[in-house]
Amino acid sequence: SWVFIPCQENKKTVNGDGIGKHTVRIALFTVMDLAVEQLLKLIEKRTELHLACVFTCPGPKKRRSDAYLKVVRVVPSNIDVIVCNRKKTFLEKIKLYKPDLLLSIGYPWLLPEDLLKFPPLGALNFHNSHLPDKVGPNAFGVALINGDDNFKFCSHRMDGTFDTGAIMWKETMPIAIDDYLDDESFWTTK
C-alpha cells in the first residue's frame, strides 16, 4: 500500500509549468530528514535545481522504522511526499513528476532497474564510505569500530545492485570524536 501526501500549494506543477527552462527536477528517495534539509539548503543556492517529489517508506518488515515520519514533517508543503513500500509501483508514480535525476540518500530498498533508467540524467546514491570499501548501510559504525581516522563519503551511479556503479564524487572528513569526549554536554542529557 502507499500514501500520497499532496502538496498544499504547488505553483511548480508536475508538467513543468512555472519551472525554469533549464531546471533539473529531482526525485529524492530517503528516510532521513537531514537529507531533505541539506538538499533544500543546496537548492536555495542553486536555482537550477528543483525538488519535484520525495519518496519515503517505513522500510522492510524486518527493519521497520518510523524515521519516514520525520521526512514527511520536514518536506515543505509545496512538495509532494509519497510514502510507499511497494517497489513495483514506484515507476508509475514517479512518471507523474517527470524527474531529470533520481537521488537516493539512506533509502532502505534496492530500487528497480526500470526506475533507475527512467530519469534522463540517471540515478545517484550517496554512500557513507568510499566504495567498494565498506558496502552496506552502516559504514560510519564500521569506521568507528575499526578505529578509522576519517569518515568517507561518495556518490555513485545506481545500476540495480547495492553500492555498485561508477563513482562520481569522493570526500573525506576527519573523525574528531575526541573533540566531543571532553565536552560535558556530550555526556549529559537534558
PDB file of C-alpha atoms in Angstrom:
ATOM      1  CA  SER A   1       0.000   0.000   0.000  1.00  0.00           C
ATOM      2  CA  TRP A   2       1.026   3.594  -0.406  1.00  0.00           C
ATOM      3  CA  VAL A   3       0.066   7.016   0.815  1.00  0.00           C
ATOM      4  CA  PHE A   4       0.171  10.116  -1.346  1.00  0.00           C
ATOM      5  CA  ILE A   5       0.563  13.327   0.614  1.00  0.00           C
ATOM      6  CA  PRO A   6      -0.160  16.093  -1.900  1.00  0.00           C
ATOM      7  CA  CYS A   7       1.374  19.496  -1.581  1.00  0.00           C
ATOM      8  CA  GLN A   8      -0.905  22.251  -0.329  1.00  0.00           C
ATOM      9  CA  GLU A   9       0.089  24.833  -2.907  1.00  0.00           C
ATOM     10  CA  ASN A  10       2.174  23.694  -5.822  1.00  0.00           C
ATOM     11  CA  LYS A  11       2.982  26.577  -8.142  1.00  0.00           C
ATOM     12  CA  LYS A  12       5.556  24.372  -9.841  1.00  0.00           C
ATOM     13  CA  THR A  13       3.328  21.756 -11.398  1.00  0.00           C
ATOM     14  CA  VAL A  14       4.335  18.272 -12.484  1.00  0.00           C
ATOM     15  CA  ASN A  15       4.026  19.149 -16.171  1.00  0.00           C
ATOM     16  CA  GLY A  16       6.765  21.766 -15.908  1.00  0.00           C
ATOM     17  CA  ASP A  17       4.658  24.929 -15.690  1.00  0.00           C
ATOM     18  CA  GLY A  18       6.302  27.551 -13.523  1.00  0.00           C
ATOM     19  CA  ILE A  19       9.724  25.896 -13.623  1.00  0.00           C
ATOM     20  CA  GLY A  20      12.685  27.371 -15.464  1.00  0.00           C
ATOM     21  CA  LYS A  21      13.654  26.003 -18.869  1.00  0.00           C
ATOM     22  CA  HIS A  22      16.989  24.607 -17.643  1.00  0.00           C
ATOM     23  CA  THR A  23      15.814  23.328 -14.275  1.00  0.00           C
ATOM     24  CA  VAL A  24      16.934  19.902 -13.075  1.00  0.00           C
ATOM     25  CA  ARG A  25      13.937  18.220 -11.477  1.00  0.00           C
ATOM     26  CA  ILE A  26      14.997  15.903  -8.642  1.00  0.00           C
ATOM     27  CA  ALA A  27      13.144  12.942  -7.147  1.00  0.00           C
ATOM     28  CA  LEU A  28      14.607  12.164  -3.712  1.00  0.00           C
ATOM     29  CA  PHE A  29      14.379   8.717  -2.118  1.00  0.00           C
ATOM     30  CA  THR A  30      15.222   8.855   1.594  1.00  0.00           C
ATOM     31  CA  VAL A  31      14.205   8.009   5.150  1.00  0.00           C
ATOM     32  CA  MET A  32      16.492  10.711   6.548  1.00  0.00           C
ATOM     33  CA  ASP A  33      15.073  14.112   7.461  1.00  0.00           C
ATOM     34  CA  LEU A  34      18.615  15.522   7.456  1.00  0.00           C
ATOM     35  CA  ALA A  35      18.982  14.519   3.786  1.00  0.00           C
ATOM     36  CA  VAL A  36      15.867  16.531   2.908  1.00  0.00           C
ATOM     37  CA  GLU A  37      17.040  19.540   4.914  1.00  0.00           C
ATOM     38  CA  GLN A  38      20.511  19.537   3.336  1.00  0.00           C
ATOM     39  CA  LEU A  39      19.179  19.100  -0.201  1.00  0.00           C
ATOM     40  CA  LEU A  40      16.779  22.007   0.343  1.00  0.00           C
ATOM     41  CA  LYS A  41      19.708  24.183   1.504  1.00  0.00           C
ATOM     42  CA  LEU A  42      21.606  23.285  -1.669  1.00  0.00           C
ATOM     43  CA  ILE A  43      18.547  24.065  -3.806  1.00  0.00           C
ATOM     44  CA  GLU A  44      18.277  27.515  -2.188  1.00  0.00           C
ATOM     45  CA  LYS A  45      21.770  28.282  -3.516  1.00  0.00           C
ATOM     46  CA  ARG A  46      21.385  26.537  -6.875  1.00  0.00           C
ATOM     47  CA  THR A  47      18.324  27.920  -8.606  1.00  0.00           C
ATOM     48  CA  GLU A  48      18.628  25.455 -11.487  1.00  0.00           C
ATOM     49  CA  LEU A  49      17.665  22.643  -9.091  1.00  0.00           C
ATOM     50  CA  HIS A  50      14.076  21.801  -8.121  1.00  0.00           C
ATOM     51  CA  LEU A  51      12.899  19.128  -5.700  1.00  0.00           C
ATOM     52  CA  ALA A  52       9.985  17.613  -7.607  1.00  0.00           C
ATOM     53  CA  CYS A  53       8.982  14.981  -5.034  1.00  0.00           C
ATOM     54  CA  VAL A  54      10.172  12.890  -2.105  1.00  0.00           C
ATOM     55  CA  PHE A  55       9.679   9.139  -1.759  1.00  0.00           C
ATOM     56  CA  THR A  56       9.985   7.676   1.734  1.00  0.00           C
ATOM     57  CA  CYS A  57       8.902   4.480   3.490  1.00  0.00           C
ATOM     58  CA  PRO A  58       8.683   2.638   6.804  1.00  0.00           C
ATOM     59  CA  GLY A  59      11.137   0.086   5.373  1.00  0.00           C
ATOM     60  CA  PRO A  60      11.200  -3.694   5.072  1.00  0.00           C
ATOM     61  CA  LYS A  61       9.130  -5.774   7.536  1.00  0.00           C
ATOM     62  CA  LYS A  62      12.199  -6.938   9.459  1.00  0.00           C
ATOM     63  CA  ARG A  63      13.609  -3.404   9.781  1.00  0.00           C
ATOM     64  CA  ARG A  64      10.534  -1.191  10.229  1.00  0.00           C
ATOM     65  CA  SER A  65      11.218   2.358  11.343  1.00  0.00           C
ATOM     66  CA  ASP A  66       9.193   5.487  11.926  1.00  0.00           C
ATOM     67  CA  ALA A  67      12.007   7.725  10.599  1.00  0.00           C
ATOM     68  CA  TYR A  68       9.909   8.372   7.474  1.00  0.00           C
ATOM     69  CA  LEU A  69       7.519  10.406   9.640  1.00  0.00           C
ATOM     70  CA  LYS A  70      10.302  12.941  10.239  1.00  0.00           C
ATOM     71  CA  VAL A  71      10.817  13.133   6.474  1.00  0.00           C
ATOM     72  CA  VAL A  72       7.121  13.905   5.992  1.00  0.00           C
ATOM     73  CA  ARG A  73       7.361  16.660   8.642  1.00  0.00           C
ATOM     74  CA  VAL A  74      10.368  18.476   7.130  1.00  0.00           C
ATOM     75  CA  VAL A  75       9.286  18.452   3.479  1.00  0.00           C
ATOM     76  CA  PRO A  76       7.789  21.876   2.626  1.00  0.00           C
ATOM     77  CA  SER A  77       4.073  21.929   1.906  1.00  0.00           C
ATOM     78  CA  ASN A  78       4.648  22.771  -1.781  1.00  0.00           C
ATOM     79  CA  ILE A  79       6.433  19.451  -2.440  1.00  0.00           C
ATOM     80  CA  ASP A  80       4.653  16.101  -2.709  1.00  0.00           C
ATOM     81  CA  VAL A  81       5.663  13.228  -0.409  1.00  0.00           C
ATOM     82  CA  ILE A  82       4.957   9.661  -1.464  1.00  0.00           C
ATOM     83  CA  VAL A  83       5.059   7.075   1.341  1.00  0.00           C
ATOM     84  CA  CYS A  84       5.294   3.690  -0.328  1.00  0.00           C
ATOM     85  CA  ASN A  85       6.644   0.198   0.355  1.00  0.00           C
ATOM     86  CA  ARG A  86       5.645  -1.357  -2.967  1.00  0.00           C
ATOM     87  CA  LYS A  87       8.690  -1.009  -5.217  1.00  0.00           C
ATOM     88  CA  LYS A  88       6.794  -2.364  -8.211  1.00  0.00           C
ATOM     89  CA  THR A  89       4.640   0.786  -8.247  1.00  0.00           C
ATOM     90  CA  PHE A  90       7.486   3.344  -7.981  1.00  0.00           C
ATOM     91  CA  LEU A  91       7.863   3.834 -11.741  1.00  0.00           C
ATOM     92  CA  GLU A  92       4.174   4.565 -12.376  1.00  0.00           C
ATOM     93  CA  LYS A  93       4.179   7.098  -9.517  1.00  0.00           C
ATOM     94  CA  ILE A  94       7.435   8.834 -10.431  1.00  0.00           C
ATOM     95  CA  LYS A  95       6.335   9.368 -14.035  1.00  0.00           C
ATOM     96  CA  LEU A  96       3.856  11.960 -12.742  1.00  0.00           C
ATOM     97  CA  TYR A  97       6.756  14.193 -11.645  1.00  0.00           C
ATOM     98  CA  LYS A  98       8.982  13.845 -14.729  1.00  0.00           C
ATOM     99  CA  PRO A  99      12.261  13.979 -12.783  1.00  0.00           C
ATOM    100  CA  ASP A 100      15.535  14.557 -14.587  1.00  0.00           C
ATOM    101  CA  LEU A 101      17.541  12.991 -11.775  1.00  0.00           C
ATOM    102  CA  LEU A 102      16.867  10.484  -9.028  1.00  0.00           C
ATOM    103  CA  LEU A 103      18.820  10.818  -5.750  1.00  0.00           C
ATOM    104  CA  SER A 104      18.949   8.130  -3.093  1.00  0.00           C
ATOM    105  CA  ILE A 105      20.253   9.037   0.359  1.00  0.00           C
ATOM    106  CA  GLY A 106      19.879   6.425   3.075  1.00  0.00           C
ATOM    107  CA  TYR A 107      16.975   4.670   1.370  1.00  0.00           C
ATOM    108  CA  PRO A 108      16.499   1.089   2.687  1.00  0.00           C
ATOM    109  CA  TRP A 109      15.278  -0.529  -0.553  1.00  0.00           C
ATOM    110  CA  LEU A 110      17.129  -1.619  -3.646  1.00  0.00           C
ATOM    111  CA  LEU A 111      15.431   0.414  -6.365  1.00  0.00           C
ATOM    112  CA  PRO A 112      14.204  -1.386  -9.517  1.00  0.00           C
ATOM    113  CA  GLU A 113      16.301  -1.014 -12.672  1.00  0.00           C
ATOM    114  CA  ASP A 114      13.413   0.344 -14.740  1.00  0.00           C
ATOM    115  CA  LEU A 115      13.062   3.163 -12.211  1.00  0.00           C
ATOM    116  CA  LEU A 116      16.803   3.913 -12.304  1.00  0.00           C
ATOM    117  CA  LYS A 117      16.726   4.174 -16.103  1.00  0.00           C
ATOM    118  CA  PHE A 118      13.698   6.490 -16.254  1.00  0.00           C
ATOM    119  CA  PRO A 119      15.247   9.901 -15.398  1.00  0.00           C
ATOM    120  CA  PRO A 120      17.288  11.315 -18.319  1.00  0.00           C
ATOM    121  CA  LEU A 121      20.224  12.158 -16.014  1.00  0.00           C
ATOM    122  CA  GLY A 122      20.069   8.783 -14.279  1.00  0.00           C
ATOM    123  CA  ALA A 123      20.177   7.900 -10.608  1.00  0.00           C
ATOM    124  CA  LEU A 124      22.782   8.679  -7.939  1.00  0.00           C
ATOM    125  CA  ASN A 125      23.222   7.200  -4.488  1.00  0.00           C
ATOM    126  CA  PHE A 126      25.104   8.963  -1.695  1.00  0.00           C
ATOM    127  CA  HIS A 127      27.013   6.471   0.446  1.00  0.00           C
ATOM    128  CA  ASN A 128      28.847   6.909   3.741  1.00  0.00           C
ATOM    129  CA  SER A 129      32.156   5.350   2.678  1.00  0.00           C
ATOM    130  CA  HIS A 130      34.439   5.221  -0.332  1.00  0.00           C
ATOM    131  CA  LEU A 131      33.099   2.317  -2.322  1.00  0.00           C
ATOM    132  CA  PRO A 132      33.816  -0.512  -2.773  1.00  0.00           C
ATOM    133  CA  ASP A 133      35.213  -0.254   0.772  1.00  0.00           C
ATOM    134  CA  LYS A 134      32.542  -0.660   3.485  1.00  0.00           C
ATOM    135  CA  VAL A 135      29.438  -1.510   1.497  1.00  0.00           C
ATOM    136  CA  GLY A 136      26.123  -1.627   3.317  1.00  0.00           C
ATOM    137  CA  PRO A 137      24.050   0.710   5.465  1.00  0.00           C
ATOM    138  CA  ASN A 138      26.301   1.323   8.491  1.00  0.00           C
ATOM    139  CA  ALA A 139      29.719   2.325   7.171  1.00  0.00           C
ATOM    140  CA  PHE A 140      30.037   5.048   9.850  1.00  0.00           C
ATOM    141  CA  GLY A 141      29.631   2.453  12.602  1.00  0.00           C
ATOM    142  CA  VAL A 142      32.195   0.179  10.942  1.00  0.00           C
ATOM    143  CA  ALA A 143      34.640   3.113  10.670  1.00  0.00           C
ATOM    144  CA  LEU A 144      34.277   3.840  14.399  1.00  0.00           C
ATOM    145  CA  ILE A 145      34.652   0.166  15.387  1.00  0.00           C
ATOM    146  CA  ASN A 146      37.743  -0.160  13.169  1.00  0.00           C
ATOM    147  CA  GLY A 147      39.299   2.966  14.698  1.00  0.00           C
ATOM    148  CA  ASP A 148      39.490   4.752  11.325  1.00  0.00           C
ATOM    149  CA  ASP A 149      40.820   8.309  11.318  1.00  0.00           C
ATOM    150  CA  ASN A 150      38.285   9.542   8.756  1.00  0.00           C
ATOM    151  CA  PHE A 151      34.682   9.292   7.716  1.00  0.00           C
ATOM    152  CA  LYS A 152      34.381   8.878   3.969  1.00  0.00           C
ATOM    153  CA  PHE A 153      31.596   9.728   1.566  1.00  0.00           C
ATOM    154  CA  CYS A 154      30.953   9.139  -2.125  1.00  0.00           C
ATOM    155  CA  SER A 155      28.241   9.324  -4.725  1.00  0.00           C
ATOM    156  CA  HIS A 156      27.871   6.710  -7.417  1.00  0.00           C
ATOM    157  CA  ARG A 157      25.615   5.906 -10.315  1.00  0.00           C
ATOM    158  CA  MET A 158      22.986   3.357  -9.385  1.00  0.00           C
ATOM    159  CA  ASP A 159      22.881   0.228 -11.516  1.00  0.00           C
ATOM    160  CA  GLY A 160      20.385  -2.138  -9.918  1.00  0.00           C
ATOM    161  CA  THR A 161      22.630  -3.699  -7.259  1.00  0.00           C
ATOM    162  CA  PHE A 162      23.622  -2.315  -3.856  1.00  0.00           C
ATOM    163  CA  ASP A 163      26.618   0.042  -3.659  1.00  0.00           C
ATOM    164  CA  THR A 164      27.956  -0.523  -7.156  1.00  0.00           C
ATOM    165  CA  GLY A 165      28.111   1.702 -10.211  1.00  0.00           C
ATOM    166  CA  ALA A 166      30.553   4.343 -11.385  1.00  0.00           C
ATOM    167  CA  ILE A 167      31.903   6.600  -8.620  1.00  0.00           C
ATOM    168  CA  MET A 168      31.089  10.241  -9.320  1.00  0.00           C
ATOM    169  CA  TRP A 169      32.481  12.041  -6.242  1.00  0.00           C
ATOM    170  CA  LYS A 170      34.508  11.280  -3.084  1.00  0.00           C
ATOM    171  CA  GLU A 171      35.109  13.239   0.118  1.00  0.00           C
ATOM    172  CA  THR A 172      36.931  12.548   3.389  1.00  0.00           C
ATOM    173  CA  MET A 173      36.306  14.158   6.770  1.00  0.00           C
ATOM    174  CA  PRO A 174      38.380  13.589   9.928  1.00  0.00           C
ATOM    175  CA  ILE A 175      36.721  11.746  12.775  1.00  0.00           C
ATOM    176  CA  ALA A 176      37.126  14.212  15.623  1.00  0.00           C
ATOM    177  CA  ILE A 177      35.449  12.179  18.367  1.00  0.00           C
ATOM    178  CA  ASP A 178      37.985  13.455  20.936  1.00  0.00           C
ATOM    179  CA  ASP A 179      36.559  16.930  20.402  1.00  0.00           C
ATOM    180  CA  TYR A 180      33.312  15.653  21.897  1.00  0.00           C
ATOM    181  CA  LEU A 181      34.514  13.244  24.583  1.00  0.00           C
ATOM    182  CA  ASP A 182      35.815  16.082  26.774  1.00  0.00           C
ATOM    183  CA  ASP A 183      32.659  18.152  26.313  1.00  0.00           C
ATOM    184  CA  GLU A 184      30.403  17.690  29.347  1.00  0.00           C
ATOM    185  CA  SER A 185      27.284  18.281  27.235  1.00  0.00           C
ATOM    186  CA  PHE A 186      28.171  15.160  25.197  1.00  0.00           C
ATOM    187  CA  TRP A 187      27.681  13.005  28.293  1.00  0.00           C
ATOM    188  CA  THR A 188      24.621  14.653  29.798  1.00  0.00           C
ATOM    189  CA  THR A 189      21.015  14.613  28.692  1.00  0.00           C
ATOM    190  CA  LYS A 190      18.642  17.491  29.133  1.00  0.00           C
TER     191      LYS A 190
END
